[in-house]
Short mmCIF file of N, CA and C in Angstrom, two decimals:
data_model
loop_
_atom_site.label_atom_id
_atom_site.label_comp_id
_atom_site.label_asym_id
_atom_site.label_seq_id
_atom_site.Cartn_x
_atom_site.Cartn_y
_atom_site.Cartn_z
N MET A 30 89.70 -156.14 50.03
CA MET A 30 90.46 -157.06 49.23
C MET A 30 90.84 -158.26 50.06
N ALA A 31 91.00 -159.39 49.36
CA ALA A 31 91.38 -160.60 50.04
C ALA A 31 92.85 -160.51 50.47
N GLY A 32 93.17 -161.12 51.57
CA GLY A 32 94.54 -161.09 52.03
C GLY A 32 95.41 -162.02 51.22
N GLY A 33 96.71 -161.91 51.39
CA GLY A 33 97.64 -162.76 50.66
C GLY A 33 97.55 -164.21 51.12
N ASN A 34 98.29 -165.07 50.49
CA ASN A 34 98.37 -166.49 50.79
C ASN A 34 97.12 -167.27 50.40
N LYS A 35 96.11 -166.66 49.88
CA LYS A 35 94.95 -167.40 49.37
C LYS A 35 95.38 -167.99 48.05
N VAL A 36 94.92 -169.21 47.77
CA VAL A 36 95.27 -169.89 46.55
C VAL A 36 94.06 -169.95 45.63
N TYR A 37 94.21 -169.49 44.40
CA TYR A 37 93.12 -169.44 43.42
C TYR A 37 93.45 -170.42 42.27
N THR A 38 92.41 -170.89 41.62
CA THR A 38 92.58 -171.67 40.40
C THR A 38 92.56 -170.73 39.21
N LEU A 39 93.05 -171.19 38.08
CA LEU A 39 93.03 -170.33 36.89
C LEU A 39 91.59 -169.99 36.49
N ALA A 40 90.67 -170.91 36.72
CA ALA A 40 89.26 -170.63 36.39
C ALA A 40 88.73 -169.50 37.25
N GLU A 41 89.11 -169.50 38.55
CA GLU A 41 88.64 -168.42 39.43
C GLU A 41 89.22 -167.08 38.99
N VAL A 42 90.49 -167.06 38.64
CA VAL A 42 91.14 -165.83 38.19
C VAL A 42 90.53 -165.35 36.88
N SER A 43 90.25 -166.31 35.99
CA SER A 43 89.68 -165.99 34.67
C SER A 43 88.30 -165.36 34.77
N ALA A 44 87.58 -165.61 35.85
CA ALA A 44 86.23 -165.05 36.03
C ALA A 44 86.29 -163.53 36.26
N HIS A 45 87.45 -163.02 36.62
CA HIS A 45 87.62 -161.58 36.88
C HIS A 45 88.31 -160.95 35.66
N SER A 46 87.51 -160.69 34.62
CA SER A 46 88.13 -160.25 33.36
C SER A 46 87.46 -159.06 32.70
N ASP A 47 86.88 -158.18 33.48
CA ASP A 47 86.27 -156.98 32.88
C ASP A 47 86.70 -155.71 33.63
N ARG A 48 86.23 -154.57 33.15
CA ARG A 48 86.67 -153.29 33.71
C ARG A 48 86.27 -153.12 35.19
N LYS A 49 85.19 -153.75 35.58
CA LYS A 49 84.72 -153.62 36.98
C LYS A 49 85.40 -154.58 37.93
N ASP A 50 86.07 -155.58 37.38
CA ASP A 50 86.71 -156.61 38.20
C ASP A 50 87.80 -157.30 37.37
N CYS A 51 89.02 -156.84 37.48
CA CYS A 51 90.10 -157.31 36.60
C CYS A 51 91.27 -157.90 37.43
N TRP A 52 91.52 -159.19 37.24
CA TRP A 52 92.60 -159.85 37.93
C TRP A 52 93.60 -160.37 36.92
N LEU A 53 94.88 -160.31 37.29
CA LEU A 53 95.95 -160.81 36.41
C LEU A 53 96.77 -161.86 37.14
N LEU A 54 97.30 -162.78 36.40
CA LEU A 54 98.23 -163.81 36.88
C LEU A 54 99.61 -163.52 36.33
N ILE A 55 100.54 -163.17 37.21
CA ILE A 55 101.92 -162.88 36.80
C ILE A 55 102.87 -163.60 37.75
N ASP A 56 103.73 -164.42 37.16
CA ASP A 56 104.75 -165.17 37.92
C ASP A 56 104.14 -165.93 39.10
N GLY A 57 103.03 -166.57 38.88
CA GLY A 57 102.42 -167.43 39.91
C GLY A 57 101.66 -166.67 40.99
N LYS A 58 101.57 -165.36 40.84
CA LYS A 58 100.82 -164.55 41.83
C LYS A 58 99.63 -163.90 41.15
N VAL A 59 98.58 -163.72 41.94
CA VAL A 59 97.34 -163.15 41.44
C VAL A 59 97.22 -161.71 41.94
N TYR A 60 96.89 -160.82 41.01
CA TYR A 60 96.77 -159.38 41.31
C TYR A 60 95.41 -158.87 40.88
N ASP A 61 94.76 -158.11 41.78
CA ASP A 61 93.50 -157.43 41.44
C ASP A 61 93.89 -156.01 41.00
N VAL A 62 93.90 -155.79 39.70
CA VAL A 62 94.35 -154.50 39.14
C VAL A 62 93.19 -153.60 38.74
N THR A 63 92.00 -153.89 39.25
CA THR A 63 90.81 -153.10 38.88
C THR A 63 91.01 -151.61 39.11
N LYS A 64 91.53 -151.25 40.30
CA LYS A 64 91.70 -149.84 40.64
C LYS A 64 92.83 -149.20 39.82
N PHE A 65 93.67 -150.01 39.20
CA PHE A 65 94.82 -149.48 38.45
C PHE A 65 94.53 -149.31 36.96
N LEU A 66 93.38 -149.82 36.50
CA LEU A 66 93.08 -149.78 35.06
C LEU A 66 93.21 -148.39 34.47
N GLU A 67 92.59 -147.40 35.12
CA GLU A 67 92.60 -146.04 34.58
C GLU A 67 94.00 -145.40 34.62
N ASP A 68 94.82 -145.82 35.57
CA ASP A 68 96.13 -145.20 35.71
C ASP A 68 97.25 -145.91 34.97
N HIS A 69 96.97 -147.08 34.39
CA HIS A 69 98.01 -147.84 33.71
C HIS A 69 98.51 -147.05 32.49
N PRO A 70 99.84 -146.82 32.39
CA PRO A 70 100.39 -146.03 31.30
C PRO A 70 100.10 -146.61 29.92
N GLY A 71 99.96 -147.90 29.84
CA GLY A 71 99.67 -148.53 28.52
C GLY A 71 98.21 -148.60 28.19
N GLY A 72 97.36 -148.10 29.10
CA GLY A 72 95.91 -148.16 28.89
C GLY A 72 95.30 -149.41 29.46
N ASP A 73 93.99 -149.33 29.72
CA ASP A 73 93.30 -150.45 30.33
C ASP A 73 93.15 -151.65 29.40
N GLU A 74 93.16 -151.42 28.09
CA GLU A 74 92.98 -152.52 27.15
C GLU A 74 94.13 -153.52 27.22
N VAL A 75 95.32 -153.03 27.52
CA VAL A 75 96.49 -153.92 27.65
C VAL A 75 96.28 -154.90 28.80
N LEU A 76 95.80 -154.37 29.90
CA LEU A 76 95.56 -155.22 31.08
C LEU A 76 94.41 -156.19 30.83
N LEU A 77 93.34 -155.69 30.24
CA LEU A 77 92.17 -156.54 29.99
C LEU A 77 92.51 -157.66 29.00
N ALA A 78 93.41 -157.40 28.08
CA ALA A 78 93.80 -158.42 27.10
C ALA A 78 94.63 -159.53 27.75
N ALA A 79 95.20 -159.24 28.91
CA ALA A 79 96.06 -160.23 29.58
C ALA A 79 95.30 -161.05 30.61
N THR A 80 93.99 -160.89 30.73
CA THR A 80 93.21 -161.64 31.73
C THR A 80 92.97 -163.05 31.21
N GLY A 81 92.71 -163.98 32.17
CA GLY A 81 92.32 -165.34 31.82
C GLY A 81 93.47 -166.24 31.38
N LYS A 82 94.69 -165.76 31.58
CA LYS A 82 95.86 -166.57 31.19
C LYS A 82 97.03 -166.16 32.05
N ASP A 83 98.14 -166.87 31.90
CA ASP A 83 99.35 -166.48 32.60
C ASP A 83 99.97 -165.30 31.84
N ALA A 84 99.91 -164.12 32.42
CA ALA A 84 100.38 -162.91 31.76
C ALA A 84 101.85 -162.61 32.03
N SER A 85 102.59 -163.58 32.56
CA SER A 85 103.99 -163.34 32.91
C SER A 85 104.81 -162.88 31.70
N ASN A 86 104.67 -163.58 30.56
CA ASN A 86 105.44 -163.21 29.37
C ASN A 86 105.07 -161.82 28.88
N ASP A 87 103.76 -161.51 28.89
CA ASP A 87 103.33 -160.17 28.48
C ASP A 87 103.96 -159.11 29.36
N PHE A 88 104.00 -159.37 30.65
CA PHE A 88 104.56 -158.40 31.61
C PHE A 88 106.05 -158.24 31.37
N GLU A 89 106.77 -159.33 31.19
CA GLU A 89 108.22 -159.27 31.02
C GLU A 89 108.60 -158.66 29.66
N ASP A 90 107.83 -158.92 28.64
CA ASP A 90 108.16 -158.41 27.29
C ASP A 90 108.15 -156.88 27.23
N VAL A 91 107.32 -156.27 28.07
CA VAL A 91 107.24 -154.80 28.07
C VAL A 91 108.44 -154.17 28.74
N GLY A 92 109.05 -154.87 29.69
CA GLY A 92 110.21 -154.34 30.37
C GLY A 92 109.83 -153.28 31.40
N HIS A 93 109.00 -153.67 32.36
CA HIS A 93 108.53 -152.74 33.40
C HIS A 93 109.68 -152.28 34.30
N SER A 94 109.55 -151.09 34.80
CA SER A 94 110.57 -150.51 35.70
C SER A 94 110.48 -151.14 37.09
N SER A 95 111.49 -150.87 37.88
CA SER A 95 111.51 -151.38 39.27
C SER A 95 110.37 -150.73 40.06
N THR A 96 110.02 -149.51 39.73
CA THR A 96 108.90 -148.83 40.39
C THR A 96 107.59 -149.56 40.10
N ALA A 97 107.41 -149.96 38.84
CA ALA A 97 106.19 -150.66 38.46
C ALA A 97 106.12 -152.01 39.19
N ARG A 98 107.26 -152.66 39.32
CA ARG A 98 107.29 -153.96 40.01
C ARG A 98 106.98 -153.78 41.50
N ALA A 99 107.45 -152.69 42.08
CA ALA A 99 107.18 -152.41 43.50
C ALA A 99 105.69 -152.12 43.72
N MET A 100 105.06 -151.49 42.75
CA MET A 100 103.62 -151.15 42.88
C MET A 100 102.76 -152.41 42.91
N MET A 101 103.26 -153.50 42.36
CA MET A 101 102.44 -154.71 42.28
C MET A 101 102.03 -155.24 43.63
N ASP A 102 102.86 -155.01 44.66
CA ASP A 102 102.54 -155.53 46.01
C ASP A 102 101.19 -155.07 46.51
N GLU A 103 100.82 -153.83 46.20
CA GLU A 103 99.55 -153.33 46.73
C GLU A 103 98.34 -153.95 46.04
N PHE A 104 98.56 -154.62 44.92
CA PHE A 104 97.45 -155.25 44.18
C PHE A 104 97.41 -156.77 44.37
N TYR A 105 98.37 -157.31 45.10
CA TYR A 105 98.49 -158.74 45.32
C TYR A 105 97.33 -159.27 46.17
N VAL A 106 96.66 -160.36 45.67
CA VAL A 106 95.54 -160.93 46.39
C VAL A 106 95.77 -162.39 46.75
N GLY A 107 96.73 -163.04 46.13
CA GLY A 107 96.99 -164.45 46.44
C GLY A 107 97.87 -165.12 45.39
N ASP A 108 97.96 -166.43 45.52
CA ASP A 108 98.78 -167.20 44.61
C ASP A 108 97.89 -168.07 43.73
N ILE A 109 98.51 -168.61 42.70
CA ILE A 109 97.77 -169.46 41.77
C ILE A 109 98.04 -170.94 42.11
N ASP A 110 97.02 -171.77 41.94
CA ASP A 110 97.17 -173.20 42.08
C ASP A 110 97.83 -173.68 40.80
N SER A 111 99.11 -174.02 40.83
CA SER A 111 99.84 -174.35 39.61
C SER A 111 99.26 -175.55 38.90
N ALA A 112 98.56 -176.40 39.60
CA ALA A 112 97.92 -177.56 38.96
C ALA A 112 96.78 -177.15 38.04
N SER A 113 96.24 -175.93 38.23
CA SER A 113 95.14 -175.49 37.41
C SER A 113 95.58 -174.84 36.11
N ILE A 114 96.87 -174.61 35.98
CA ILE A 114 97.40 -174.00 34.75
C ILE A 114 97.73 -175.13 33.77
N PRO A 115 97.15 -175.06 32.56
CA PRO A 115 97.45 -176.15 31.59
C PRO A 115 98.93 -176.17 31.23
N THR A 116 99.43 -177.36 31.05
CA THR A 116 100.84 -177.50 30.69
C THR A 116 101.04 -177.02 29.26
N LYS A 117 102.21 -176.48 29.03
CA LYS A 117 102.50 -176.01 27.68
C LYS A 117 102.80 -177.21 26.79
N ARG A 118 102.18 -177.22 25.66
CA ARG A 118 102.38 -178.33 24.74
C ARG A 118 103.48 -177.95 23.74
N VAL A 119 104.28 -178.94 23.39
CA VAL A 119 105.30 -178.74 22.39
C VAL A 119 104.65 -178.88 21.03
N TYR A 120 104.89 -177.91 20.17
CA TYR A 120 104.27 -177.93 18.84
C TYR A 120 104.93 -179.01 17.99
N THR A 121 104.08 -179.88 17.46
CA THR A 121 104.59 -180.87 16.50
C THR A 121 103.90 -180.62 15.18
N PRO A 122 104.68 -180.35 14.15
CA PRO A 122 104.06 -180.04 12.84
C PRO A 122 103.36 -181.27 12.27
N PRO A 123 102.35 -181.08 11.47
CA PRO A 123 101.67 -182.23 10.86
C PRO A 123 102.60 -183.00 9.94
N LYS A 124 102.39 -184.30 9.88
CA LYS A 124 103.23 -185.11 8.99
C LYS A 124 102.90 -184.80 7.56
N GLN A 125 103.93 -184.65 6.75
CA GLN A 125 103.73 -184.35 5.33
C GLN A 125 104.30 -185.50 4.52
N PRO A 126 103.74 -185.74 3.34
CA PRO A 126 104.25 -186.84 2.53
C PRO A 126 105.70 -186.57 2.14
N TYR A 127 106.45 -187.65 1.96
CA TYR A 127 107.85 -187.52 1.57
C TYR A 127 107.92 -186.87 0.21
N TYR A 128 108.81 -185.87 0.10
CA TYR A 128 108.96 -185.15 -1.15
C TYR A 128 110.43 -185.11 -1.49
N ASN A 129 110.80 -185.73 -2.57
CA ASN A 129 112.20 -185.80 -2.97
C ASN A 129 112.49 -184.63 -3.93
N GLN A 130 113.15 -183.62 -3.41
CA GLN A 130 113.44 -182.45 -4.24
C GLN A 130 114.45 -182.76 -5.31
N ASP A 131 115.35 -183.66 -5.06
CA ASP A 131 116.40 -183.98 -6.03
C ASP A 131 115.79 -184.52 -7.31
N LYS A 132 114.78 -185.40 -7.21
CA LYS A 132 114.16 -185.93 -8.43
C LYS A 132 113.44 -184.85 -9.20
N THR A 133 112.80 -183.92 -8.50
CA THR A 133 112.09 -182.85 -9.16
C THR A 133 113.04 -181.98 -9.95
N THR A 134 114.16 -181.60 -9.39
CA THR A 134 115.07 -180.75 -10.11
C THR A 134 115.71 -181.49 -11.27
N ASP A 135 115.94 -182.81 -11.13
CA ASP A 135 116.46 -183.58 -12.25
C ASP A 135 115.46 -183.59 -13.42
N PHE A 136 114.19 -183.72 -13.07
CA PHE A 136 113.14 -183.73 -14.11
C PHE A 136 113.09 -182.38 -14.84
N ILE A 137 113.14 -181.31 -14.09
CA ILE A 137 113.09 -179.97 -14.69
C ILE A 137 114.29 -179.74 -15.58
N ILE A 138 115.46 -180.18 -15.15
CA ILE A 138 116.68 -180.02 -15.95
C ILE A 138 116.56 -180.79 -17.26
N LYS A 139 116.02 -182.01 -17.24
CA LYS A 139 115.86 -182.80 -18.47
C LYS A 139 114.91 -182.12 -19.44
N ILE A 140 113.83 -181.54 -18.90
CA ILE A 140 112.89 -180.83 -19.78
C ILE A 140 113.55 -179.61 -20.39
N LEU A 141 114.28 -178.86 -19.56
CA LEU A 141 114.94 -177.67 -20.08
C LEU A 141 116.04 -178.02 -21.09
N GLN A 142 116.72 -179.13 -20.90
CA GLN A 142 117.75 -179.55 -21.86
C GLN A 142 117.14 -179.87 -23.21
N PHE A 143 115.89 -180.24 -23.22
CA PHE A 143 115.19 -180.53 -24.46
C PHE A 143 114.57 -179.26 -25.08
N LEU A 144 113.95 -178.43 -24.20
CA LEU A 144 113.19 -177.27 -24.71
C LEU A 144 114.10 -176.10 -25.10
N VAL A 145 115.15 -175.82 -24.39
CA VAL A 145 115.98 -174.66 -24.67
C VAL A 145 116.58 -174.75 -26.08
N PRO A 146 117.18 -175.87 -26.49
CA PRO A 146 117.69 -175.92 -27.86
C PRO A 146 116.59 -175.75 -28.92
N LEU A 147 115.39 -176.33 -28.60
CA LEU A 147 114.28 -176.14 -29.55
C LEU A 147 113.90 -174.67 -29.67
N LEU A 148 113.84 -173.96 -28.54
CA LEU A 148 113.52 -172.54 -28.56
C LEU A 148 114.57 -171.73 -29.33
N ILE A 149 115.83 -172.07 -29.16
CA ILE A 149 116.91 -171.36 -29.86
C ILE A 149 116.79 -171.62 -31.38
N LEU A 150 116.52 -172.89 -31.73
CA LEU A 150 116.36 -173.24 -33.14
C LEU A 150 115.15 -172.51 -33.74
N GLY A 151 114.03 -172.51 -32.99
CA GLY A 151 112.84 -171.82 -33.50
C GLY A 151 113.09 -170.32 -33.64
N LEU A 152 113.81 -169.72 -32.72
CA LEU A 152 114.15 -168.31 -32.80
C LEU A 152 115.03 -168.04 -34.02
N ALA A 153 115.98 -168.91 -34.26
CA ALA A 153 116.87 -168.73 -35.43
C ALA A 153 116.06 -168.78 -36.72
N PHE A 154 115.17 -169.76 -36.84
CA PHE A 154 114.32 -169.84 -38.04
C PHE A 154 113.45 -168.60 -38.19
N GLY A 155 112.91 -168.13 -37.06
CA GLY A 155 112.03 -166.95 -37.10
C GLY A 155 112.81 -165.71 -37.56
N VAL A 156 114.01 -165.52 -37.05
CA VAL A 156 114.82 -164.38 -37.44
C VAL A 156 115.18 -164.49 -38.91
N ARG A 157 115.55 -165.68 -39.33
CA ARG A 157 115.91 -165.90 -40.74
C ARG A 157 114.72 -165.64 -41.66
N PHE A 158 113.55 -166.12 -41.27
CA PHE A 158 112.36 -165.98 -42.07
C PHE A 158 111.95 -164.50 -42.22
N TYR A 159 111.95 -163.72 -41.08
CA TYR A 159 111.46 -162.36 -41.14
C TYR A 159 112.50 -161.37 -41.61
N THR A 160 113.77 -161.74 -41.61
CA THR A 160 114.79 -160.79 -42.09
C THR A 160 115.22 -161.12 -43.50
N LYS A 161 114.74 -162.20 -44.03
CA LYS A 161 115.12 -162.59 -45.41
C LYS A 161 114.46 -161.62 -46.38
N THR A 162 115.24 -161.09 -47.25
CA THR A 162 114.71 -160.16 -48.27
C THR A 162 114.33 -161.01 -49.48
N SER A 163 113.21 -160.70 -50.01
CA SER A 163 112.79 -161.49 -51.16
C SER A 163 113.38 -160.95 -52.41
N THR A 164 113.95 -161.80 -53.21
CA THR A 164 114.54 -161.41 -54.50
C THR A 164 113.71 -162.09 -55.61
N ALA A 165 113.07 -161.33 -56.35
CA ALA A 165 112.20 -161.93 -57.36
C ALA A 165 112.55 -161.43 -58.72
#
């Protein structure tokens, strides 16, 4: 294994992304976890899914024990060139046309003010018509 203090680019680390050669980037450090794949409690798929990117958040989200953190030293192969990691972009939602909700609700209320009395009137006529007994 390569000694510590070697600096790798993200592209170099990303090239090691299969079961025979698996490297992870966690907190700016590069780890060769190939020998640990079979022993990882979460399974090898978890580690393989974290290759090719900064896996720091994935690692922290799981809540690893202090023992697990201590084990990382034996897999350390070097550091990452921070310039090779793409900067995080702030999400900006697409611009949407202006939509005035107040006008829409006013429009619906005006329609309902017209239709509801008509429906009540129609219902009254219907009840009167069908309940009227014919006297002949």
